[in-house]
Short mmCIF file of C-alpha atoms and ligand atoms in Angstrom, two decimals:
data_model
loop_
_atom_site.label_atom_id
_atom_site.label_comp_id
_atom_site.label_asym_id
_atom_site.label_seq_id
_atom_site.Cartn_x
_atom_site.Cartn_y
_atom_site.Cartn_z
CA MET A 1073 -62.19 0.73 30.90
CA GLU A 1074 -59.66 3.58 30.75
CA SER A 1075 -57.09 1.46 28.95
CA GLU A 1076 -59.76 0.43 26.42
CA ILE A 1077 -60.43 4.11 25.69
CA THR A 1078 -56.73 4.63 25.04
CA VAL A 1079 -56.35 1.53 22.88
CA ALA A 1080 -59.47 2.41 20.85
CA ILE A 1081 -58.11 5.88 20.11
CA VAL A 1082 -54.55 4.82 19.37
CA GLU A 1083 -55.43 1.79 17.24
CA GLU A 1084 -58.10 3.54 15.16
CA ALA A 1085 -55.91 6.61 14.62
CA SER A 1086 -52.89 4.46 13.73
CA ARG A 1087 -54.94 2.40 11.27
CA GLU A 1088 -55.94 5.61 9.51
CA TRP A 1089 -52.44 7.09 9.59
CA LYS A 1090 -51.21 3.92 7.85
CA GLU A 1091 -54.06 4.05 5.33
CA TYR A 1092 -53.43 7.73 4.54
CA SER A 1093 -49.61 7.66 4.52
CA LYS A 1094 -50.04 7.52 0.73
CA CYS A 1095 -52.94 9.42 -0.87
CA ASP A 1096 -54.03 10.79 -4.18
CA VAL A 1097 -54.32 14.37 -2.90
CA VAL A 1098 -53.16 16.25 0.18
CA ILE A 1099 -54.89 19.59 0.72
CA VAL A 1100 -53.19 21.94 3.18
CA GLY A 1101 -55.74 24.12 4.97
CA ALA A 1102 -59.43 23.60 5.80
CA GLY A 1103 -60.54 27.11 4.86
CA PRO A 1104 -63.19 27.82 2.21
CA SER A 1105 -61.01 26.96 -0.80
CA GLY A 1106 -59.55 23.79 0.75
CA LEU A 1107 -62.91 22.43 1.90
CA THR A 1108 -64.49 23.12 -1.49
CA ALA A 1109 -61.61 21.41 -3.31
CA GLY A 1110 -61.89 18.49 -0.88
CA LYS A 1111 -65.54 17.82 -1.68
CA TYR A 1112 -65.12 17.88 -5.44
CA LEU A 1113 -62.02 15.65 -5.42
CA ALA A 1114 -63.39 13.13 -2.92
CA GLU A 1115 -66.66 12.75 -4.80
CA ARG A 1116 -64.67 11.89 -7.93
CA GLY A 1117 -63.19 8.99 -5.96
CA TYR A 1118 -59.75 10.47 -5.17
CA LYS A 1119 -58.31 9.56 -1.76
CA THR A 1120 -58.18 13.07 -0.31
CA LEU A 1121 -56.60 14.12 2.98
CA ILE A 1122 -56.82 17.63 4.44
CA PHE A 1123 -54.38 18.82 7.08
CA GLU A 1124 -55.49 21.80 9.17
CA ARG A 1125 -53.16 23.55 11.60
CA ARG A 1126 -55.96 24.68 13.90
CA LEU A 1127 -58.55 22.63 15.80
CA SER A 1128 -61.40 24.12 13.78
CA PHE A 1129 -62.76 24.39 10.25
CA GLY A 1130 -63.34 27.32 7.98
CA GLY A 1131 -60.14 29.39 8.07
CA GLY A 1132 -61.11 33.04 7.66
CA ILE A 1133 -64.85 32.39 7.44
CA GLY A 1134 -65.39 32.41 11.20
CA GLY A 1135 -64.32 36.03 11.50
CA GLY A 1136 -66.95 37.09 8.95
CA GLY A 1137 -66.44 40.69 7.90
CA MET A 1138 -64.72 42.42 10.84
CA LEU A 1139 -66.44 39.91 13.17
CA PHE A 1140 -69.92 40.62 11.78
CA HIS A 1141 -71.19 37.06 11.35
CA LYS A 1142 -72.08 37.31 7.67
CA ILE A 1143 -70.19 36.49 4.48
CA VAL A 1144 -71.10 37.61 0.97
CA VAL A 1145 -70.61 35.83 -2.33
CA GLU A 1146 -71.59 36.75 -5.88
CA LYS A 1147 -74.92 35.65 -7.32
CA ASP A 1148 -73.32 33.28 -9.83
CA VAL A 1149 -71.87 31.20 -6.98
CA ALA A 1150 -75.38 30.11 -5.91
CA ASN A 1151 -74.88 26.71 -7.56
CA ILE A 1152 -71.92 25.86 -5.28
CA LEU A 1153 -73.84 27.00 -2.18
CA GLN A 1154 -76.76 24.81 -3.27
CA GLU A 1155 -74.48 21.80 -3.82
CA PHE A 1156 -73.39 22.13 -0.17
CA GLY A 1157 -76.95 22.85 1.04
CA ILE A 1158 -75.95 26.32 2.29
CA THR A 1159 -78.80 28.83 2.63
CA TYR A 1160 -78.53 32.50 1.67
CA THR A 1161 -80.48 35.70 1.19
CA GLU A 1162 -80.28 37.78 -1.99
CA ARG A 1163 -79.24 41.45 -2.04
CA GLY A 1164 -78.99 42.64 -5.65
CA ASP A 1165 -75.96 40.92 -7.18
CA LEU A 1166 -74.80 39.59 -3.82
CA LEU A 1167 -75.83 36.57 -1.74
CA VAL A 1168 -75.42 36.79 2.03
CA CYS A 1169 -74.61 33.67 4.10
CA ASP A 1170 -74.33 33.03 7.78
CA ALA A 1171 -70.64 32.51 8.65
CA ALA A 1172 -71.28 29.60 11.05
CA GLU A 1173 -73.51 27.80 8.55
CA LEU A 1174 -70.99 28.31 5.75
CA MET A 1175 -68.15 26.83 7.84
CA ALA A 1176 -70.19 23.90 9.12
CA LYS A 1177 -71.73 22.94 5.79
CA LEU A 1178 -68.53 23.27 3.74
CA ALA A 1179 -66.89 20.89 6.22
CA THR A 1180 -69.85 18.50 6.27
CA GLY A 1181 -70.04 18.46 2.46
CA CYS A 1182 -66.34 17.71 2.26
CA ILE A 1183 -66.45 14.90 4.85
CA ASP A 1184 -69.66 13.38 3.46
CA ALA A 1185 -68.06 13.24 0.00
CA GLY A 1186 -65.34 11.04 1.56
CA ALA A 1187 -62.46 13.43 2.30
CA LYS A 1188 -60.54 12.90 5.55
CA ILE A 1189 -59.77 16.01 7.62
CA ILE A 1190 -57.15 15.87 10.38
CA HIS A 1191 -56.86 18.86 12.71
CA GLY A 1192 -53.90 20.08 14.72
CA ILE A 1193 -51.35 19.24 12.00
CA THR A 1194 -49.03 21.76 10.37
CA VAL A 1195 -47.45 21.09 6.99
CA ASP A 1196 -43.94 22.49 7.31
CA ASP A 1197 -42.23 21.25 4.15
CA VAL A 1198 -42.71 19.27 0.94
CA ILE A 1199 -41.17 16.11 -0.53
CA PHE A 1200 -39.65 16.53 -4.02
CA ARG A 1201 -38.09 14.50 -6.80
CA GLU A 1202 -35.98 15.62 -9.76
CA ASP A 1203 -35.81 14.69 -13.48
CA PRO A 1204 -38.52 15.73 -13.89
CA LEU A 1205 -38.94 18.10 -10.97
CA ARG A 1206 -42.12 17.29 -9.04
CA ILE A 1207 -43.66 17.53 -5.59
CA THR A 1208 -44.56 14.11 -4.22
CA GLY A 1209 -45.92 14.81 -0.75
CA VAL A 1210 -45.58 16.79 2.47
CA CYS A 1211 -43.72 16.83 5.81
CA ILE A 1212 -46.08 17.16 8.77
CA GLN A 1213 -45.77 18.08 12.40
CA TRP A 1214 -48.24 18.37 15.31
CA SER A 1215 -49.15 22.06 15.55
CA ALA A 1216 -48.65 21.76 19.31
CA VAL A 1217 -45.03 20.71 18.74
CA GLU A 1218 -44.56 23.55 16.24
CA LEU A 1219 -45.87 26.02 18.84
CA SER A 1220 -43.69 24.57 21.61
CA GLY A 1221 -40.48 25.25 19.69
CA LEU A 1222 -39.18 21.73 20.51
CA HIS A 1223 -36.82 20.20 17.97
CA VAL A 1224 -38.92 17.26 16.75
CA ASP A 1225 -38.52 15.89 13.22
CA PRO A 1226 -41.66 15.65 11.07
CA ILE A 1227 -43.09 12.56 9.40
CA PHE A 1228 -44.19 12.21 5.78
CA VAL A 1229 -47.30 11.71 3.69
CA GLU A 1230 -46.83 10.89 0.02
CA SER A 1231 -49.38 12.09 -2.50
CA ARG A 1232 -49.81 12.44 -6.23
CA ALA A 1233 -50.89 16.07 -5.78
CA VAL A 1234 -50.49 18.68 -3.03
CA ILE A 1235 -52.84 21.67 -2.95
CA ASP A 1236 -51.77 24.80 -1.10
CA ALA A 1237 -55.00 26.16 0.44
CA THR A 1238 -53.20 27.91 3.30
CA GLY A 1239 -54.54 31.41 2.57
CA HIS A 1240 -52.70 34.75 2.58
CA ASP A 1241 -49.20 33.35 3.27
CA ALA A 1242 -49.19 30.53 0.67
CA GLU A 1243 -47.12 28.61 3.22
CA VAL A 1244 -46.51 25.45 1.24
CA ILE A 1245 -45.57 27.16 -2.01
CA SER A 1246 -43.40 29.63 -0.07
CA VAL A 1247 -41.38 26.85 1.54
CA ALA A 1248 -41.14 24.98 -1.76
CA THR A 1249 -39.79 28.04 -3.59
CA ARG A 1250 -37.09 28.43 -0.91
CA LYS A 1251 -36.05 24.79 -0.73
CA VAL A 1252 -36.83 23.17 -4.08
CA PRO A 1253 -35.28 24.37 -7.36
CA ILE A 1254 -38.48 26.06 -8.57
CA ASP A 1255 -37.96 29.26 -10.53
CA LEU A 1256 -40.46 31.35 -8.57
CA ILE A 1257 -40.66 33.83 -5.70
CA VAL A 1258 -43.83 34.49 -3.69
CA PRO A 1259 -44.27 38.29 -3.72
CA GLY A 1260 -47.47 38.36 -1.63
CA GLU A 1261 -50.82 39.99 -2.35
CA ARG A 1262 -51.63 43.61 -3.19
CA SER A 1263 -54.14 46.03 -1.59
CA ALA A 1264 -57.90 45.74 -2.05
CA TYR A 1265 -59.56 45.90 -5.50
CA SER A 1266 -62.47 43.49 -5.10
CA GLU A 1267 -63.94 43.01 -8.58
CA VAL A 1268 -60.56 42.54 -10.28
CA ALA A 1269 -59.18 40.43 -7.44
CA GLU A 1270 -61.70 37.62 -7.57
CA LYS A 1271 -61.67 37.32 -11.36
CA GLU A 1272 -57.86 37.17 -11.56
CA LEU A 1273 -57.59 34.77 -8.64
CA ILE A 1274 -59.93 32.31 -10.34
CA GLU A 1275 -58.08 32.67 -13.64
CA LYS A 1276 -54.67 31.99 -12.03
CA THR A 1277 -55.83 29.06 -9.87
CA GLY A 1278 -53.91 25.96 -10.87
CA MET A 1279 -50.56 24.22 -11.05
CA ILE A 1280 -47.35 25.83 -9.76
CA VAL A 1281 -45.01 22.95 -10.56
CA LYS A 1282 -45.85 19.32 -11.28
CA GLY A 1283 -47.61 17.91 -8.21
CA LEU A 1284 -48.14 21.31 -6.49
CA TYR A 1285 -51.24 23.48 -6.97
CA ALA A 1286 -52.55 26.76 -5.54
CA THR A 1287 -56.11 27.69 -4.58
CA GLY A 1288 -57.78 30.51 -2.62
CA MET A 1289 -55.78 33.44 -1.27
CA ALA A 1290 -52.56 31.47 -1.81
CA VAL A 1291 -53.08 32.23 -5.52
CA ALA A 1292 -53.12 35.98 -4.75
CA ALA A 1293 -49.87 35.68 -2.77
CA VAL A 1294 -48.11 33.74 -5.54
CA HIS A 1295 -49.28 35.98 -8.40
CA ASN A 1296 -49.22 39.34 -6.56
CA LEU A 1297 -52.96 39.90 -7.04
CA PRO A 1298 -55.08 42.42 -5.12
CA ARG A 1299 -57.14 41.27 -2.13
CA MET A 1300 -60.95 41.39 -2.16
CA GLY A 1301 -62.02 41.61 1.50
CA PRO A 1302 -64.80 39.48 2.98
CA ILE A 1303 -66.38 38.34 -0.29
CA PHE A 1304 -65.83 34.59 -0.54
CA GLY A 1305 -67.28 33.52 -3.90
CA GLY A 1306 -63.81 33.51 -5.44
CA MET A 1307 -62.57 31.07 -2.74
CA LEU A 1308 -65.35 28.59 -3.52
CA VAL A 1309 -64.96 28.87 -7.30
CA SER A 1310 -61.17 28.58 -6.97
CA GLY A 1311 -61.55 25.45 -4.80
CA LYS A 1312 -63.87 23.87 -7.34
CA LYS A 1313 -61.58 24.84 -10.22
CA VAL A 1314 -58.43 23.41 -8.62
CA ALA A 1315 -60.31 20.16 -7.97
CA GLU A 1316 -61.18 19.94 -11.67
CA ILE A 1317 -57.57 20.66 -12.73
CA VAL A 1318 -56.08 18.14 -10.29
CA ALA A 1319 -58.64 15.49 -11.26
CA GLN A 1320 -57.81 16.00 -14.92
CA ASP A 1321 -54.05 15.74 -14.29
CA LEU A 1322 -54.40 12.65 -12.10
CA SER A 1323 -56.66 10.93 -14.59
CA LYS A 1324 -53.91 11.30 -17.25
CA ASP A 1325 -51.39 9.56 -14.91
CA ARG A 1326 -53.67 6.66 -14.00
C1 48H B 1163 -51.76 23.34 7.96
C2 48H B 1163 -52.41 25.50 7.55
C3 48H B 1163 -51.08 25.86 7.25
C4 48H B 1163 -50.09 24.86 7.32
C5 48H B 1163 -52.32 27.64 7.07
O1 48H B 1163 -57.04 31.58 5.32
P1 48H B 1163 -58.04 30.62 4.79
O2 48H B 1163 -59.45 30.90 5.03
O3 48H B 1163 -57.71 30.41 3.22
P2 48H B 1163 -58.59 30.47 1.88
O4 48H B 1163 -57.64 30.89 0.84
O5 48H B 1163 -59.33 29.24 1.69
O6 48H B 1163 -59.64 31.64 2.14
C6 48H B 1163 -59.21 32.94 2.31
C7 48H B 1163 -60.28 33.75 3.08
O7 48H B 1163 -60.51 33.19 4.34
C8 48H B 1163 -59.75 35.14 3.24
O8 48H B 1163 -58.92 35.32 4.10
C9 48H B 1163 -60.12 36.19 2.31
C10 48H B 1163 -61.16 35.96 1.25
N1 48H B 1163 -59.52 37.32 2.44
C11 48H B 1163 -59.64 38.45 1.56
C12 48H B 1163 -58.96 39.65 2.15
O9 48H B 1163 -58.91 40.69 1.44
O10 48H B 1163 -58.46 39.60 3.30
O11 48H B 1163 -57.75 29.17 5.38
C13 48H B 1163 -56.45 28.65 5.39
C14 48H B 1163 -56.39 27.54 6.42
C15 48H B 1163 -56.49 28.06 7.86
O12 48H B 1163 -57.46 27.34 8.55
C16 48H B 1163 -55.09 27.83 8.43
O13 48H B 1163 -55.11 27.50 9.81
C17 48H B 1163 -54.60 26.68 7.58
O14 48H B 1163 -55.14 26.92 6.29
N2 48H B 1163 -53.14 26.62 7.42
N3 48H B 1163 -52.76 24.26 7.90
N4 48H B 1163 -50.47 23.60 7.67
N5 48H B 1163 -48.80 25.12 7.04
N6 48H B 1163 -51.07 27.19 6.96
#
């Protein structure tokens, strides 16, 4: 019996690792922007894989606003909440969601649309090609190995698009700007200025270099935009927008 448990786990996981060693889209980070992007890409039929460093979903959602278990979004984001089946209460121009429900339903919506999420994996580098310069995938490592400090080489996943949804540190774009000849530095975000921050972040969501895209707070880090605090509408709209941009670019290359 015990050996059957082991074989079932190893064979099923290996089958999927083989299947997903080449995808249409790799999304790095299962926070609000990454999960939203995942749903809208997967439901368009793109083979979408999300790597999440932690063993949980939702990124910064779980912490709510200073651990109060509520998240606010703007009224005009109601359509995205409804598409995920997330409930909310109205307070003037704001909608208030339960943090646990938001995390759970963003993840469920993403998985039900057909995206694959794998936890406990850290993306620590990208794959690139020149002439023309493009990003063609990621280098991945078990987060447990990363934490241990052991010298273990990563393995690769190739993809037609990589989306950096890693939040405040824009980890994937940061490593790419250090190690790939991209003419860009990542200055980081600025202090809080909520109404400007969300608008600019949505505007600047998109491609960094061919094959590499930014969504969510990674956009603020790359473009030196102000932060907005625990209002998450911009993350959802940015996730949906990056999915539309990536889908459009991939459909041209088909
Ligand atoms: C694998 C990784 C890696 C890696 C990180 O931080 P997130 O919630 O990111 P967003 O941009 O979707 O949402 C930001 C929001 O949560 C927030 O912080 C806001 C609105 N702040 C405003 C303010 O003023 O403070 O999620 C990112 C996810 C996390 O789950 C990380 O564990 C994961 O990405 N991650 N996964 N490989 N290299 N880096």
